[in-house]
XYZ file of C-alpha atoms in Angstrom:
327
model
C 222.434 -41.215 20.919
C 223.605 -42.594 24.192
C 221.225 -43.989 26.785
C 222.243 -41.328 29.289
C 221.243 -38.578 26.858
C 217.826 -40.272 26.326
C 217.248 -40.498 30.080
C 218.195 -36.853 30.495
C 215.731 -35.763 27.803
C 212.936 -37.835 29.387
C 213.550 -36.196 32.778
C 213.483 -32.734 31.228
C 210.194 -33.524 29.416
C 208.632 -34.817 32.663
C 209.653 -31.701 34.582
C 208.252 -29.496 31.833
C 204.908 -31.357 31.989
C 204.689 -31.024 35.783
C 205.469 -27.297 35.550
C 202.738 -26.865 32.934
C 200.140 -28.666 35.100
C 201.073 -26.526 38.122
C 200.697 -23.364 36.031
C 197.278 -24.515 34.799
C 196.091 -25.229 38.383
C 197.325 -21.829 39.564
C 195.498 -20.121 36.713
C 192.226 -21.873 37.629
C 192.579 -20.989 41.344
C 193.309 -17.341 40.538
C 190.325 -17.179 38.212
C 187.959 -18.632 40.885
C 189.360 -16.299 43.511
C 188.634 -13.321 41.277
C 185.112 -14.608 40.720
C 184.492 -15.035 44.480
C 185.656 -11.499 45.110
C 182.710 -10.256 43.084
C 179.285 -10.075 44.860
C 177.017 -12.881 43.722
C 174.066 -10.577 43.138
C 175.929 -7.446 42.056
C 177.537 -4.699 44.100
C 176.404 -4.341 47.738
C 174.047 -1.518 48.521
C 175.298 1.167 50.848
C 173.684 4.296 52.216
C 174.558 6.956 54.774
C 174.633 5.855 58.458
C 174.253 2.174 57.487
C 175.783 0.936 60.776
C 173.585 3.212 62.869
C 170.422 1.957 61.172
C 171.525 -1.677 61.536
C 172.050 -1.241 65.265
C 168.692 0.527 65.672
C 166.898 -2.357 63.952
C 168.693 -4.889 66.193
C 167.759 -2.963 69.367
C 164.107 -2.665 68.295
C 164.025 -6.423 67.647
C 165.421 -7.224 71.113
C 162.948 -4.849 72.788
C 160.061 -6.486 70.938
C 161.103 -9.948 72.128
C 161.371 -8.734 75.735
C 157.947 -7.069 75.523
C 156.337 -10.135 73.946
C 157.713 -12.467 76.613
C 156.551 -10.151 79.400
C 153.045 -10.130 77.919
C 152.955 -13.867 77.515
C 154.226 -14.566 81.000
C 156.432 -17.491 81.995
C 155.912 -20.832 83.640
C 157.624 -22.786 86.381
C 156.737 -26.472 86.331
C 156.351 -27.270 90.000
C 155.456 -30.880 89.219
C 155.422 -32.716 85.887
C 153.305 -35.806 85.338
C 156.397 -37.995 84.887
C 157.966 -36.790 88.170
C 157.663 -39.007 91.240
C 158.040 -36.608 94.159
C 158.616 -37.464 97.791
C 157.895 -33.811 98.553
C 158.387 -30.534 96.723
C 157.655 -27.202 98.364
C 157.308 -23.675 97.017
C 157.070 -21.036 99.739
C 155.219 -17.763 99.236
C 154.612 -14.815 101.526
C 151.357 -15.099 103.491
C 148.776 -12.422 102.727
C 148.147 -10.027 105.622
C 144.424 -10.788 105.875
C 145.180 -14.523 106.037
C 147.731 -14.071 108.830
C 145.431 -11.746 110.754
C 142.538 -14.190 110.651
C 144.552 -17.258 111.594
C 146.228 -15.449 114.484
C 142.857 -15.756 116.225
C 143.189 -19.556 116.209
C 146.144 -20.713 118.366
C 148.203 -23.496 116.782
C 146.755 -22.937 113.302
C 148.925 -20.153 111.827
C 151.417 -21.693 109.354
C 155.159 -21.254 109.807
C 155.242 -20.378 106.093
C 152.574 -20.110 103.438
C 153.050 -21.949 100.194
C 152.385 -25.079 98.152
C 153.466 -28.683 98.671
C 153.293 -31.563 96.177
C 153.852 -35.226 97.041
C 153.412 -38.529 95.204
C 154.243 -40.706 98.209
C 151.269 -40.107 100.497
C 148.362 -41.947 98.869
C 148.852 -45.425 97.416
C 147.857 -46.518 93.926
C 145.297 -48.920 95.402
C 143.700 -46.163 97.473
C 143.546 -43.900 94.401
C 141.911 -46.651 92.325
C 139.262 -47.288 94.996
C 138.416 -43.591 95.255
C 138.291 -43.240 91.467
C 135.885 -46.161 91.233
C 133.781 -44.653 94.037
C 133.625 -41.314 92.165
C 132.721 -42.877 88.799
C 130.065 -45.135 90.330
C 128.501 -42.286 92.274
C 128.501 -39.886 89.324
C 126.834 -42.523 87.146
C 123.615 -41.721 89.039
C 123.743 -38.138 87.806
C 125.817 -35.972 85.430
C 126.027 -32.270 84.741
C 124.911 -30.733 81.444
C 128.105 -28.682 81.535
C 131.712 -29.769 81.741
C 131.833 -30.304 85.528
C 130.116 -32.952 87.661
C 130.406 -32.734 91.468
C 129.835 -35.441 94.092
C 129.897 -34.555 97.794
C 129.792 -37.687 99.968
C 129.161 -35.656 103.123
C 125.927 -34.007 102.028
C 125.040 -36.412 99.212
C 124.974 -33.546 96.685
C 125.399 -34.747 93.084
C 125.263 -32.751 89.846
C 122.393 -33.712 87.565
C 121.522 -31.580 84.568
C 121.860 -27.977 85.697
C 120.918 -28.718 89.336
C 121.906 -30.911 92.277
C 120.155 -33.967 93.653
C 120.707 -35.958 96.870
C 122.425 -39.215 95.984
C 121.346 -40.793 99.272
C 117.699 -40.504 98.228
C 118.171 -42.487 95.010
C 117.307 -46.137 94.474
C 120.241 -48.471 93.919
C 122.721 -46.377 95.927
C 123.458 -49.329 98.228
C 124.607 -51.354 95.191
C 127.177 -48.724 94.184
C 128.876 -47.929 97.499
C 130.127 -50.167 100.292
C 131.562 -49.710 103.784
C 135.153 -50.320 102.572
C 134.923 -47.357 100.167
C 134.056 -45.005 103.009
C 136.790 -46.479 105.217
C 139.422 -45.770 102.508
C 138.030 -42.258 102.085
C 138.547 -41.620 105.813
C 142.086 -43.089 105.761
C 143.103 -40.838 102.860
C 141.546 -37.772 104.502
C 143.463 -38.461 107.712
C 146.760 -38.898 105.835
C 146.291 -35.555 104.108
C 145.327 -33.838 107.351
C 148.544 -34.992 109.020
C 150.604 -34.052 105.948
C 149.218 -30.508 105.999
C 149.974 -30.180 109.701
C 153.523 -31.454 109.202
C 154.375 -29.383 106.121
C 152.940 -26.101 107.380
C 153.986 -26.519 110.994
C 150.536 -26.477 112.606
C 148.861 -28.594 115.269
C 146.991 -31.459 113.569
C 144.281 -31.254 116.235
C 143.670 -27.588 115.369
C 142.655 -28.101 111.742
C 139.236 -29.554 110.991
C 137.616 -31.046 107.907
C 135.194 -28.504 106.431
C 132.701 -28.267 103.588
C 132.518 -28.481 100.696
C 134.734 -31.515 100.264
C 133.964 -33.214 96.968
C 134.907 -35.311 93.944
C 135.077 -33.480 90.608
C 134.810 -34.758 87.060
C 135.913 -32.304 84.321
C 135.596 -32.670 80.558
C 135.605 -30.473 77.460
C 131.787 -30.328 77.304
C 130.804 -26.636 76.938
C 129.810 -24.915 80.184
C 126.067 -24.454 80.780
C 126.182 -22.476 84.025
C 128.747 -20.300 85.806
C 129.497 -23.273 88.094
C 130.891 -25.149 85.090
C 133.455 -22.401 84.375
C 136.245 -23.840 86.493
C 139.034 -22.085 84.560
C 138.580 -18.613 86.088
C 141.351 -17.486 88.493
C 140.095 -17.523 92.076
C 141.106 -17.584 95.737
C 139.663 -20.414 97.836
C 139.277 -18.236 100.929
C 137.078 -15.818 98.961
C 134.993 -18.579 97.385
C 134.642 -20.556 100.628
C 134.982 -18.321 103.665
C 136.108 -21.000 106.114
C 138.774 -22.660 103.961
C 142.224 -22.246 105.533
C 144.095 -25.197 104.008
C 143.172 -26.785 100.667
C 144.244 -30.112 99.220
C 143.681 -31.863 95.904
C 144.127 -35.577 95.293
C 144.396 -36.395 91.590
C 142.795 -39.680 90.559
C 144.053 -40.024 86.963
C 146.863 -38.865 84.702
C 147.521 -35.705 82.725
C 148.420 -36.330 79.063
C 147.267 -39.949 79.310
C 143.648 -39.885 80.453
C 143.035 -36.271 79.451
C 144.687 -33.279 77.771
C 144.737 -29.829 79.363
C 143.592 -29.551 82.995
C 146.896 -28.397 84.504
C 146.641 -26.615 87.854
C 148.203 -23.128 87.802
C 149.214 -20.825 90.655
C 149.212 -17.258 89.336
C 152.145 -15.474 90.949
C 152.597 -11.726 91.384
C 155.713 -11.653 89.174
C 153.708 -12.927 86.174
C 155.365 -16.345 86.389
C 152.851 -19.168 86.802
C 153.680 -22.288 88.820
C 152.024 -25.330 87.240
C 151.196 -28.822 88.459
C 150.426 -31.629 86.023
C 147.978 -34.115 87.584
C 149.239 -37.618 88.284
C 147.244 -40.475 89.800
C 147.801 -40.427 93.581
C 149.470 -36.995 93.556
C 148.489 -34.707 96.444
C 148.712 -30.918 96.224
C 148.371 -28.932 99.471
C 148.352 -25.146 99.868
C 147.295 -22.307 102.133
C 143.889 -20.976 101.064
C 144.538 -17.201 101.273
C 145.095 -14.661 98.495
C 148.786 -15.636 98.338
C 147.589 -18.633 96.314
C 145.500 -17.245 93.464
C 144.995 -20.159 91.063
C 143.109 -21.588 88.098
C 142.697 -24.827 86.167
C 143.567 -24.991 82.481
C 140.634 -25.894 80.218
C 140.262 -29.579 79.408
C 140.902 -30.219 75.712
C 139.992 -33.915 75.630
C 139.317 -36.829 77.970
C 138.052 -36.650 81.561
C 139.904 -35.428 84.643
C 139.040 -36.749 88.125
C 140.116 -35.238 91.444
C 139.115 -35.088 95.094
C 139.134 -31.760 96.945
C 139.582 -32.002 100.732
C 139.770 -28.801 102.751
C 140.371 -27.862 106.361
C 139.413 -24.982 108.601
C 140.848 -23.553 111.800
C 137.343 -22.657 112.950
C 136.070 -25.510 115.086
C 132.473 -24.326 114.616
C 132.721 -24.965 110.865
C 133.972 -28.547 111.140
C 132.126 -31.467 109.549
C 132.270 -35.165 110.365
C 133.458 -37.914 108.028
C 130.837 -39.294 105.619
C 129.141 -42.402 106.925
C 128.037 -45.522 105.116
C 125.024 -45.546 107.443
C 123.580 -42.656 105.408
C 123.173 -45.045 102.489
C 121.374 -47.656 104.529
C 118.706 -45.256 105.811
């Protein structure tokens, strides 16, 4: 047999082998395809109006989600703890009773009602001094409930379920000093000018008013109604002569305490929240346009300073004096 004939037979055998492999592959693919065509768990179930029922179920599900979200409400984060804000404003429509009252005091009606948050008004050093002042002062008392109050103007300090006068206690002169009160006055003046600037009022027409106080909040169960800080309220209804309210936060949300966010409760069921940050100042008009509440503290201790202003000159108070301690 010639070599050419051998080569020819080898080629034919190779082709036949390739053809056989291709046929085997095709047979396997066809078999798998037929298997995949069959439902994995048997024939699919069908019933009359299947599409109609499917659509009805989908619509009901969507409506439930919409209803649930409307019940839960939504939240706008006006200021997060990690934000460092030069100034952030949220305008709201002034309530009629607020406008009517302030129209009696020339130069005191705001151009717009609303809320303003800034982290650039009070320095870290000033915040630290005021925090130390608050902690030192409150060490002479302490509420049985979750809220301790210290008012430097009147000397009122929470102790147990009552108030005592801190200026009548021994050792008060070792806790406070003249520099503390000077810083307090500087911070108050800064906030007063910031309110005037942001709301477009005459700074000489708004006056410091009472109560102006430090607050310490914890998760200790409330003992009296005064400890229940979490109820929604309007400052103007709680304190008749409040027209502009400010809060200076002295420590940090989610670091020094959990919970304790400040919440404006808006008419459209969307809350505007502020997370406290050391040195952060929140300013707002005190009328019913600014219904608000504080979230319950879950752990830690939250410190803040409330400073409020009135347009009524007859309800003004003077700055606290270190001389009261020396009496």
